[in-house]
């Protein structure tokens, strides 16, 4: 670090990590041009180097003093770690040496096609390949909406230094005049994030083989001049067993012995250390970070138990949400900590890497002025950290104008009529338990629904969306920029909808959908029509690889000013005598796939959303829609990191779903869909949702994931997906028949619906048409076989 940054007169300001994509998503364009063959690897790497240089320069200019390096990635930092340690599964054909770019992207995307087809309307996790080598599995990074590539290990795993990226990027920054603090994913967290094809194998048993590679990297960094290294161990906020705690002591004891002069900043985040605090403060490291946005209550305990010489990095600015901080209030908390520990033993930082927030609020020139004044993106959060550091070093008067502006913004937000709606608050307060319960138990509802819908055995349907073709996207874009009139766009959507309805009738689907051609994103479409939501133009965050999303911002009390889907669902129903499903995104998913206001508990915000959706559900029913699907893919992923917190979360999440769904008559059939199928731990809560029909992903597991529903004896009906929409491959009739037979071994035949795994928005019609024709044929075979067996 520069002499100024290391001065005892200044607090160290860190960012832990910054967004990678570039202010105008330059990385996305560079990656996709490279993948499509429109540019060379050297051009891609040149763009990446320019983005890194700009990130370092931006942080330096803003006053950040512990600037990270190796926080940049072409795809994913966990994948980078697999490349660094040579954890390359044999299928990728790597024979040693430095991992080439071709192998890296093969692990990320597969060797043929686009490895992630974005099923589930943009939130899918599958492989999109017909042949060749599939990509590594992808899943959520702790409880964020970022996805990482899951490391794959074997019992005979050999590790070797196969990528010098951390060292090269440290040297790259140094050559540009920036002294940085390199970032590594910690070895214990890395192993715990991985998996093996042998479910009985514990990847943590590989720690002894892995650590020499880490020591090699750390030695190279030290030899090149690094004095501090940031090692992220977010596993420290999980429920850990004694074996994992011992592994942490083994790893950091070895680092301290091998490199006694290298200072390690140990960085857990996403929650409180809790019972792992003793482990964290007794590891032989120079610094410890704590997340004070997620767990502000832990500050006193950490201050009381941290050894005197341990540098504490205080994660005081929220690295996962977009709200401007109340700086004066934060100073009230920081000043006693500084007095207690001393200036040389305190650093300021965001709660976690700012990978999870957009880059710069300055580009949002079209946002409501008041709302804009309440927000802070990555650049603004750095400015807040520097302001706090200046105030703590030179007194509050030295940044008086900035503190006054922060206080005024916080007060304006607290009192704004744009945020607080007494009618919404009153309605939420008046909710009774009876409102979250259907009129009758499922067996009684089922009889009425069978009479109303007159469906055959093994009824067929789809999850909701149909392909969003280039023509559909082009028409939407033209309408948005005013090049296509309202009437012409309306006529286009009507044609697309009618064609989809007629085709579904033609192939013999039993419950139809309208195709959702008028919708953009499954959360954005609804958020744009709800009070209390706002949308940015440039507020992109990385989901994975080159896929970025713009999460809505829930800034105020949520209500539904007008019906959102009734017109299109009613129009589609008017075109057919068959049942037409109304399609909604559920309250929990609307919550978790947004930036949520931080001045109310999540449970309360979710209740408001549920009431708004309840109005939509009852309006759909009144308009003649007898089947309504309320998608909740985020129920499972919203689970807190600590099991002890699960019951309270599941209670309010399930209640919110039931509140949205329970205002209808018994004869109206409520469906839900969940993309993520690891339900074993929460199966009772899934049952408590009391949806008449649940559809889930099961094709890739060959129906084995239904075992959870067998043990629990799931009482309602289930649509286990019979074909994997994440692949362009068209499954045969026999394949789907075989899957349905496997499902019938686990469920009663009269429980089973026949449907794809997820929505079809991201697929092509030439894939969808034959697949659904085969699916209908498979259901008919099952009906015939079941009828014959009954005779």
JSON list of C-alpha atoms in Angstrom, two decimals, residues 269-456:
[
{"chain": "A", "resi": 269, "resn": "UNK", "atom": "CA", "xyz": [-19.54, -12.78, 5.68]},
{"chain": "A", "resi": 270, "resn": "UNK", "atom": "CA", "xyz": [-23.31, -13.22, 5.24]},
{"chain": "A", "resi": 271, "resn": "UNK", "atom": "CA", "xyz": [-24.06, -13.57, 8.93]},
{"chain": "A", "resi": 272, "resn": "UNK", "atom": "CA", "xyz": [-22.87, -13.81, 12.52]},
{"chain": "A", "resi": 273, "resn": "UNK", "atom": "CA", "xyz": [-19.95, -15.91, 13.64]},
{"chain": "A", "resi": 274, "resn": "UNK", "atom": "CA", "xyz": [-22.06, -17.16, 16.54]},
{"chain": "A", "resi": 275, "resn": "UNK", "atom": "CA", "xyz": [-20.60, -20.29, 18.12]},
{"chain": "A", "resi": 276, "resn": "UNK", "atom": "CA", "xyz": [-17.74, -20.13, 15.59]},
{"chain": "A", "resi": 277, "resn": "UNK", "atom": "CA", "xyz": [-16.45, -16.91, 17.16]},
{"chain": "A", "resi": 278, "resn": "UNK", "atom": "CA", "xyz": [-14.00, -18.75, 19.40]},
{"chain": "A", "resi": 279, "resn": "UNK", "atom": "CA", "xyz": [-12.56, -20.53, 16.38]},
{"chain": "A", "resi": 280, "resn": "UNK", "atom": "CA", "xyz": [-12.30, -17.30, 14.37]},
{"chain": "A", "resi": 281, "resn": "UNK", "atom": "CA", "xyz": [-10.50, -15.29, 17.04]},
{"chain": "A", "resi": 282, "resn": "UNK", "atom": "CA", "xyz": [-8.06, -18.09, 17.90]},
{"chain": "A", "resi": 283, "resn": "UNK", "atom": "CA", "xyz": [-6.83, -18.73, 14.37]},
{"chain": "A", "resi": 284, "resn": "UNK", "atom": "CA", "xyz": [-3.28, -17.42, 13.78]},
{"chain": "A", "resi": 285, "resn": "UNK", "atom": "CA", "xyz": [-4.23, -14.60, 11.42]},
{"chain": "A", "resi": 286, "resn": "UNK", "atom": "CA", "xyz": [-3.46, -10.89, 11.49]},
{"chain": "A", "resi": 287, "resn": "UNK", "atom": "CA", "xyz": [-6.98, -9.67, 10.81]},
{"chain": "A", "resi": 288, "resn": "UNK", "atom": "CA", "xyz": [-10.62, -10.74, 11.07]},
{"chain": "A", "resi": 289, "resn": "UNK", "atom": "CA", "xyz": [-13.55, -9.30, 9.16]},
{"chain": "A", "resi": 290, "resn": "UNK", "atom": "CA", "xyz": [-17.06, -9.29, 10.60]},
{"chain": "A", "resi": 291, "resn": "UNK", "atom": "CA", "xyz": [-20.36, -8.67, 8.81]},
{"chain": "A", "resi": 292, "resn": "UNK", "atom": "CA", "xyz": [-22.10, -5.89, 10.74]},
{"chain": "A", "resi": 293, "resn": "UNK", "atom": "CA", "xyz": [-24.85, -5.38, 8.16]},
{"chain": "A", "resi": 294, "resn": "UNK", "atom": "CA", "xyz": [-26.30, -8.88, 8.50]},
{"chain": "A", "resi": 295, "resn": "UNK", "atom": "CA", "xyz": [-25.32, -9.28, 12.16]},
{"chain": "A", "resi": 296, "resn": "UNK", "atom": "CA", "xyz": [-24.78, -5.91, 13.88]},
{"chain": "A", "resi": 297, "resn": "UNK", "atom": "CA", "xyz": [-25.38, -7.50, 17.26]},
{"chain": "A", "resi": 298, "resn": "UNK", "atom": "CA", "xyz": [-22.08, -9.42, 17.14]},
{"chain": "A", "resi": 299, "resn": "UNK", "atom": "CA", "xyz": [-19.85, -6.36, 17.44]},
{"chain": "A", "resi": 300, "resn": "UNK", "atom": "CA", "xyz": [-19.67, -6.31, 21.25]},
{"chain": "A", "resi": 301, "resn": "UNK", "atom": "CA", "xyz": [-18.92, -10.03, 21.48]},
{"chain": "A", "resi": 302, "resn": "UNK", "atom": "CA", "xyz": [-16.16, -9.77, 18.88]},
{"chain": "A", "resi": 303, "resn": "UNK", "atom": "CA", "xyz": [-14.63, -6.73, 20.58]},
{"chain": "A", "resi": 304, "resn": "UNK", "atom": "CA", "xyz": [-14.68, -8.57, 23.89]},
{"chain": "A", "resi": 305, "resn": "UNK", "atom": "CA", "xyz": [-13.05, -11.77, 22.65]},
{"chain": "A", "resi": 306, "resn": "UNK", "atom": "CA", "xyz": [-10.64, -10.63, 19.93]},
{"chain": "A", "resi": 307, "resn": "UNK", "atom": "CA", "xyz": [-6.95, -10.73, 20.96]},
{"chain": "A", "resi": 308, "resn": "UNK", "atom": "CA", "xyz": [-5.48, -7.28, 21.40]},
{"chain": "A", "resi": 309, "resn": "UNK", "atom": "CA", "xyz": [-3.23, -7.45, 18.38]},
{"chain": "A", "resi": 310, "resn": "UNK", "atom": "CA", "xyz": [-5.91, -8.69, 15.97]},
{"chain": "A", "resi": 311, "resn": "UNK", "atom": "CA", "xyz": [-6.95, -6.15, 13.32]},
{"chain": "A", "resi": 312, "resn": "UNK", "atom": "CA", "xyz": [-10.73, -6.03, 13.00]},
{"chain": "A", "resi": 313, "resn": "UNK", "atom": "CA", "xyz": [-12.29, -5.24, 9.64]},
{"chain": "A", "resi": 314, "resn": "UNK", "atom": "CA", "xyz": [-15.73, -3.84, 10.40]},
{"chain": "A", "resi": 315, "resn": "UNK", "atom": "CA", "xyz": [-18.21, -4.60, 7.60]},
{"chain": "A", "resi": 316, "resn": "UNK", "atom": "CA", "xyz": [-20.34, -1.61, 8.38]},
{"chain": "A", "resi": 317, "resn": "UNK", "atom": "CA", "xyz": [-21.73, -0.78, 4.91]},
{"chain": "A", "resi": 318, "resn": "UNK", "atom": "CA", "xyz": [-24.20, -3.27, 3.42]},
{"chain": "A", "resi": 319, "resn": "UNK", "atom": "CA", "xyz": [-22.52, -4.98, 0.46]},
{"chain": "A", "resi": 320, "resn": "UNK", "atom": "CA", "xyz": [-25.69, -6.80, -0.61]},
{"chain": "A", "resi": 321, "resn": "UNK", "atom": "CA", "xyz": [-28.34, -4.12, -0.72]},
{"chain": "A", "resi": 322, "resn": "UNK", "atom": "CA", "xyz": [-28.69, -0.73, -2.37]},
{"chain": "A", "resi": 323, "resn": "UNK", "atom": "CA", "xyz": [-29.73, 1.56, 0.47]},
{"chain": "A", "resi": 324, "resn": "UNK", "atom": "CA", "xyz": [-27.80, 4.65, 1.44]},
{"chain": "A", "resi": 325, "resn": "UNK", "atom": "CA", "xyz": [-26.38, 4.44, 4.95]},
{"chain": "A", "resi": 326, "resn": "UNK", "atom": "CA", "xyz": [-27.21, 6.72, 7.84]},
{"chain": "A", "resi": 327, "resn": "UNK", "atom": "CA", "xyz": [-23.61, 7.75, 8.40]},
{"chain": "A", "resi": 328, "resn": "UNK", "atom": "CA", "xyz": [-24.13, 9.60, 11.66]},
{"chain": "A", "resi": 329, "resn": "UNK", "atom": "CA", "xyz": [-25.84, 6.55, 13.16]},
{"chain": "A", "resi": 330, "resn": "UNK", "atom": "CA", "xyz": [-22.96, 4.34, 12.00]},
{"chain": "A", "resi": 331, "resn": "UNK", "atom": "CA", "xyz": [-20.43, 6.70, 13.55]},
{"chain": "A", "resi": 332, "resn": "UNK", "atom": "CA", "xyz": [-22.26, 6.37, 16.85]},
{"chain": "A", "resi": 333, "resn": "UNK", "atom": "CA", "xyz": [-21.46, 2.64, 16.69]},
{"chain": "A", "resi": 334, "resn": "UNK", "atom": "CA", "xyz": [-17.96, 2.96, 15.30]},
{"chain": "A", "resi": 335, "resn": "UNK", "atom": "CA", "xyz": [-16.52, 5.60, 17.62]},
{"chain": "A", "resi": 336, "resn": "UNK", "atom": "CA", "xyz": [-16.65, 3.42, 20.77]},
{"chain": "A", "resi": 337, "resn": "UNK", "atom": "CA", "xyz": [-15.14, 0.48, 18.85]},
{"chain": "A", "resi": 338, "resn": "UNK", "atom": "CA", "xyz": [-12.31, 2.68, 17.62]},
{"chain": "A", "resi": 339, "resn": "UNK", "atom": "CA", "xyz": [-11.65, 4.01, 21.11]},
{"chain": "A", "resi": 340, "resn": "UNK", "atom": "CA", "xyz": [-11.57, 0.48, 22.46]},
{"chain": "A", "resi": 341, "resn": "UNK", "atom": "CA", "xyz": [-9.32, -1.12, 19.82]},
{"chain": "A", "resi": 342, "resn": "UNK", "atom": "CA", "xyz": [-7.18, 1.76, 18.56]},
{"chain": "A", "resi": 343, "resn": "UNK", "atom": "CA", "xyz": [-6.81, 3.18, 15.08]},
{"chain": "A", "resi": 344, "resn": "UNK", "atom": "CA", "xyz": [-4.18, 0.67, 13.96]},
{"chain": "A", "resi": 345, "resn": "UNK", "atom": "CA", "xyz": [-6.44, -2.26, 14.76]},
{"chain": "A", "resi": 346, "resn": "UNK", "atom": "CA", "xyz": [-9.61, -1.17, 12.96]},
{"chain": "A", "resi": 347, "resn": "UNK", "atom": "CA", "xyz": [-10.37, -1.22, 9.24]},
{"chain": "A", "resi": 348, "resn": "UNK", "atom": "CA", "xyz": [-13.62, -0.20, 7.52]},
{"chain": "A", "resi": 349, "resn": "UNK", "atom": "CA", "xyz": [-15.23, -2.30, 4.81]},
{"chain": "A", "resi": 350, "resn": "UNK", "atom": "CA", "xyz": [-18.54, -3.31, 3.30]},
{"chain": "A", "resi": 351, "resn": "UNK", "atom": "CA", "xyz": [-20.19, -6.34, 4.86]},
{"chain": "A", "resi": 352, "resn": "UNK", "atom": "CA", "xyz": [-19.05, -8.52, 1.94]},
{"chain": "A", "resi": 353, "resn": "UNK", "atom": "CA", "xyz": [-17.73, -8.12, -1.59]},
{"chain": "A", "resi": 354, "resn": "UNK", "atom": "CA", "xyz": [-19.72, -5.56, -3.54]},
{"chain": "A", "resi": 355, "resn": "UNK", "atom": "CA", "xyz": [-20.12, -8.08, -6.34]},
{"chain": "A", "resi": 356, "resn": "UNK", "atom": "CA", "xyz": [-23.79, -8.19, -5.31]},
{"chain": "A", "resi": 357, "resn": "UNK", "atom": "CA", "xyz": [-24.70, -4.54, -5.99]},
{"chain": "A", "resi": 358, "resn": "UNK", "atom": "CA", "xyz": [-24.73, -2.41, -9.16]},
{"chain": "A", "resi": 359, "resn": "UNK", "atom": "CA", "xyz": [-21.74, -0.27, -10.01]},
{"chain": "A", "resi": 360, "resn": "UNK", "atom": "CA", "xyz": [-22.71, 3.41, -10.08]},
{"chain": "A", "resi": 361, "resn": "UNK", "atom": "CA", "xyz": [-25.91, 5.25, -9.18]},
{"chain": "A", "resi": 362, "resn": "UNK", "atom": "CA", "xyz": [-24.78, 8.25, -11.26]},
{"chain": "A", "resi": 363, "resn": "UNK", "atom": "CA", "xyz": [-26.07, 6.55, -14.41]},
{"chain": "A", "resi": 364, "resn": "UNK", "atom": "CA", "xyz": [-29.64, 6.31, -13.04]},
{"chain": "A", "resi": 365, "resn": "UNK", "atom": "CA", "xyz": [-30.80, 9.67, -14.31]},
{"chain": "A", "resi": 366, "resn": "UNK", "atom": "CA", "xyz": [-34.40, 8.57, -14.82]},
{"chain": "A", "resi": 367, "resn": "UNK", "atom": "CA", "xyz": [-35.13, 7.38, -11.28]},
{"chain": "A", "resi": 368, "resn": "UNK", "atom": "CA", "xyz": [-37.49, 9.31, -9.03]},
{"chain": "A", "resi": 369, "resn": "UNK", "atom": "CA", "xyz": [-35.34, 11.99, -7.42]},
{"chain": "A", "resi": 370, "resn": "UNK", "atom": "CA", "xyz": [-36.34, 11.09, -3.87]},
{"chain": "A", "resi": 371, "resn": "UNK", "atom": "CA", "xyz": [-35.69, 7.39, -4.36]},
{"chain": "A", "resi": 372, "resn": "UNK", "atom": "CA", "xyz": [-32.37, 8.11, -6.01]},
{"chain": "A", "resi": 373, "resn": "UNK", "atom": "CA", "xyz": [-31.34, 10.10, -2.96]},
{"chain": "A", "resi": 374, "resn": "UNK", "atom": "CA", "xyz": [-31.97, 7.06, -0.77]},
{"chain": "A", "resi": 375, "resn": "UNK", "atom": "CA", "xyz": [-29.76, 4.66, -2.76]},
{"chain": "A", "resi": 376, "resn": "UNK", "atom": "CA", "xyz": [-26.08, 3.78, -2.90]},
{"chain": "A", "resi": 377, "resn": "UNK", "atom": "CA", "xyz": [-24.45, 1.49, -5.45]},
{"chain": "A", "resi": 378, "resn": "UNK", "atom": "CA", "xyz": [-20.85, 0.27, -5.35]},
{"chain": "A", "resi": 379, "resn": "UNK", "atom": "CA", "xyz": [-19.24, 3.65, -6.09]},
{"chain": "A", "resi": 380, "resn": "UNK", "atom": "CA", "xyz": [-21.44, 5.43, -3.56]},
{"chain": "A", "resi": 381, "resn": "UNK", "atom": "CA", "xyz": [-20.73, 2.77, -0.93]},
{"chain": "A", "resi": 382, "resn": "UNK", "atom": "CA", "xyz": [-17.01, 3.38, -1.35]},
{"chain": "A", "resi": 383, "resn": "UNK", "atom": "CA", "xyz": [-17.64, 7.09, -0.87]},
{"chain": "A", "resi": 384, "resn": "UNK", "atom": "CA", "xyz": [-19.57, 6.30, 2.31]},
{"chain": "A", "resi": 385, "resn": "UNK", "atom": "CA", "xyz": [-16.69, 4.21, 3.67]},
{"chain": "A", "resi": 386, "resn": "UNK", "atom": "CA", "xyz": [-14.19, 6.96, 2.94]},
{"chain": "A", "resi": 387, "resn": "UNK", "atom": "CA", "xyz": [-16.47, 9.54, 4.59]},
{"chain": "A", "resi": 388, "resn": "UNK", "atom": "CA", "xyz": [-16.71, 7.37, 7.70]},
{"chain": "A", "resi": 389, "resn": "UNK", "atom": "CA", "xyz": [-12.95, 6.89, 7.76]},
{"chain": "A", "resi": 390, "resn": "UNK", "atom": "CA", "xyz": [-12.35, 10.62, 7.42]},
{"chain": "A", "resi": 391, "resn": "UNK", "atom": "CA", "xyz": [-14.81, 11.42, 10.21]},
{"chain": "A", "resi": 392, "resn": "UNK", "atom": "CA", "xyz": [-13.17, 8.90, 12.52]},
{"chain": "A", "resi": 393, "resn": "UNK", "atom": "CA", "xyz": [-9.70, 10.24, 11.71]},
{"chain": "A", "resi": 394, "resn": "UNK", "atom": "CA", "xyz": [-10.28, 14.00, 11.54]},
{"chain": "A", "resi": 395, "resn": "UNK", "atom": "CA", "xyz": [-13.61, 14.47, 13.30]},
{"chain": "A", "resi": 396, "resn": "UNK", "atom": "CA", "xyz": [-17.16, 14.76, 12.06]},
{"chain": "A", "resi": 397, "resn": "UNK", "atom": "CA", "xyz": [-16.75, 18.41, 11.20]},
{"chain": "A", "resi": 398, "resn": "UNK", "atom": "CA", "xyz": [-14.26, 17.47, 8.47]},
{"chain": "A", "resi": 399, "resn": "UNK", "atom": "CA", "xyz": [-17.07, 15.84, 6.50]},
{"chain": "A", "resi": 400, "resn": "UNK", "atom": "CA", "xyz": [-19.94, 17.87, 7.89]},
{"chain": "A", "resi": 401, "resn": "UNK", "atom": "CA", "xyz": [-21.67, 18.43, 4.56]},
{"chain": "A", "resi": 402, "resn": "UNK", "atom": "CA", "xyz": [-21.63, 14.72, 3.68]},
{"chain": "A", "resi": 403, "resn": "UNK", "atom": "CA", "xyz": [-22.97, 13.75, 7.11]},
{"chain": "A", "resi": 404, "resn": "UNK", "atom": "CA", "xyz": [-25.72, 16.36, 6.91]},
{"chain": "A", "resi": 405, "resn": "UNK", "atom": "CA", "xyz": [-26.78, 15.10, 3.47]},
{"chain": "A", "resi": 406, "resn": "UNK", "atom": "CA", "xyz": [-26.84, 11.52, 4.75]},
{"chain": "A", "resi": 407, "resn": "UNK", "atom": "CA", "xyz": [-28.93, 12.46, 7.79]},
{"chain": "A", "resi": 408, "resn": "UNK", "atom": "CA", "xyz": [-31.41, 14.44, 5.68]},
{"chain": "A", "resi": 409, "resn": "UNK", "atom": "CA", "xyz": [-31.79, 11.56, 3.22]},
{"chain": "A", "resi": 410, "resn": "UNK", "atom": "CA", "xyz": [-32.37, 9.06, 6.03]},
{"chain": "A", "resi": 411, "resn": "UNK", "atom": "CA", "xyz": [-34.99, 11.26, 7.65]},
{"chain": "A", "resi": 412, "resn": "UNK", "atom": "CA", "xyz": [-36.73, 11.91, 4.33]},
{"chain": "A", "resi": 413, "resn": "UNK", "atom": "CA", "xyz": [-36.95, 8.19, 3.68]},
{"chain": "A", "resi": 414, "resn": "UNK", "atom": "CA", "xyz": [-38.25, 7.48, 7.17]},
{"chain": "A", "resi": 415, "resn": "UNK", "atom": "CA", "xyz": [-41.11, 9.96, 6.76]},
{"chain": "A", "resi": 416, "resn": "UNK", "atom": "CA", "xyz": [-41.88, 9.84, 3.03]},
{"chain": "A", "resi": 417, "resn": "UNK", "atom": "CA", "xyz": [-45.45, 9.22, 1.90]},
{"chain": "A", "resi": 418, "resn": "UNK", "atom": "CA", "xyz": [-43.92, 7.39, -1.07]},
{"chain": "A", "resi": 419, "resn": "UNK", "atom": "CA", "xyz": [-42.66, 4.76, 1.35]},
{"chain": "A", "resi": 420, "resn": "UNK", "atom": "CA", "xyz": [-45.46, 4.55, 3.86]},
{"chain": "A", "resi": 421, "resn": "UNK", "atom": "CA", "xyz": [-49.06, 3.77, 2.89]},
{"chain": "A", "resi": 422, "resn": "UNK", "atom": "CA", "xyz": [-51.38, 3.62, 5.93]},
{"chain": "A", "resi": 423, "resn": "UNK", "atom": "CA", "xyz": [-53.96, 1.64, 3.95]},
{"chain": "A", "resi": 424, "resn": "UNK", "atom": "CA", "xyz": [-51.46, -1.09, 3.14]},
{"chain": "A", "resi": 425, "resn": "UNK", "atom": "CA", "xyz": [-50.17, -1.17, 6.70]},
{"chain": "A", "resi": 426, "resn": "UNK", "atom": "CA", "xyz": [-53.69, -1.37, 8.09]},
{"chain": "A", "resi": 427, "resn": "UNK", "atom": "CA", "xyz": [-54.64, -4.20, 5.79]},
{"chain": "A", "resi": 428, "resn": "UNK", "atom": "CA", "xyz": [-51.51, -6.18, 6.68]},
{"chain": "A", "resi": 429, "resn": "UNK", "atom": "CA", "xyz": [-52.16, -5.66, 10.38]},
{"chain": "A", "resi": 430, "resn": "UNK", "atom": "CA", "xyz": [-55.71, -6.97, 9.97]},
{"chain": "A", "resi": 431, "resn": "UNK", "atom": "CA", "xyz": [-54.66, -10.34, 8.50]},
{"chain": "A", "resi": 432, "resn": "UNK", "atom": "CA", "xyz": [-56.12, -13.27, 10.43]},
{"chain": "A", "resi": 433, "resn": "UNK", "atom": "CA", "xyz": [-55.03, -16.93, 10.45]},
{"chain": "A", "resi": 434, "resn": "UNK", "atom": "CA", "xyz": [-58.28, -17.85, 8.69]},
{"chain": "A", "resi": 435, "resn": "UNK", "atom": "CA", "xyz": [-57.22, -15.78, 5.67]},
{"chain": "A", "resi": 436, "resn": "UNK", "atom": "CA", "xyz": [-54.28, -18.13, 5.11]},
{"chain": "A", "resi": 437, "resn": "UNK", "atom": "CA", "xyz": [-56.39, -21.28, 4.96]},
{"chain": "A", "resi": 438, "resn": "UNK", "atom": "CA", "xyz": [-58.52, -22.75, 2.16]},
{"chain": "A", "resi": 439, "resn": "UNK", "atom": "CA", "xyz": [-62.19, -23.26, 2.91]},
{"chain": "A", "resi": 440, "resn": "UNK", "atom": "CA", "xyz": [-61.98, -27.06, 2.97]},
{"chain": "A", "resi": 441, "resn": "UNK", "atom": "CA", "xyz": [-59.33, -29.79, 3.25]},
{"chain": "A", "resi": 442, "resn": "UNK", "atom": "CA", "xyz": [-57.73, -31.04, 0.04]},
{"chain": "A", "resi": 443, "resn": "UNK", "atom": "CA", "xyz": [-59.78, -34.26, -0.37]},
{"chain": "A", "resi": 444, "resn": "UNK", "atom": "CA", "xyz": [-62.99, -32.21, -0.48]},
{"chain": "A", "resi": 445, "resn": "UNK", "atom": "CA", "xyz": [-61.46, -29.62, -2.80]},
{"chain": "A", "resi": 446, "resn": "UNK", "atom": "CA", "xyz": [-60.20, -32.35, -5.07]},
{"chain": "A", "resi": 447, "resn": "UNK", "atom": "CA", "xyz": [-63.67, -33.73, -5.73]},
{"chain": "A", "resi": 448, "resn": "UNK", "atom": "CA", "xyz": [-65.00, -30.30, -6.61]},
{"chain": "A", "resi": 449, "resn": "UNK", "atom": "CA", "xyz": [-62.02, -29.58, -8.86]},
{"chain": "A", "resi": 450, "resn": "UNK", "atom": "CA", "xyz": [-62.43, -32.90, -10.67]},
{"chain": "A", "resi": 451, "resn": "UNK", "atom": "CA", "xyz": [-66.06, -32.09, -11.32]},
{"chain": "A", "resi": 452, "resn": "UNK", "atom": "CA", "xyz": [-65.25, -28.57, -12.51]},
{"chain": "A", "resi": 453, "resn": "UNK", "atom": "CA", "xyz": [-62.25, -29.38, -14.68]},
{"chain": "A", "resi": 454, "resn": "UNK", "atom": "CA", "xyz": [-63.15, -32.90, -15.92]},
{"chain": "A", "resi": 455, "resn": "UNK", "atom": "CA", "xyz": [-59.50, -33.85, -16.44]},
{"chain": "A", "resi": 456, "resn": "UNK", "atom": "CA", "xyz": [-58.27, -37.31, -17.45]}
]
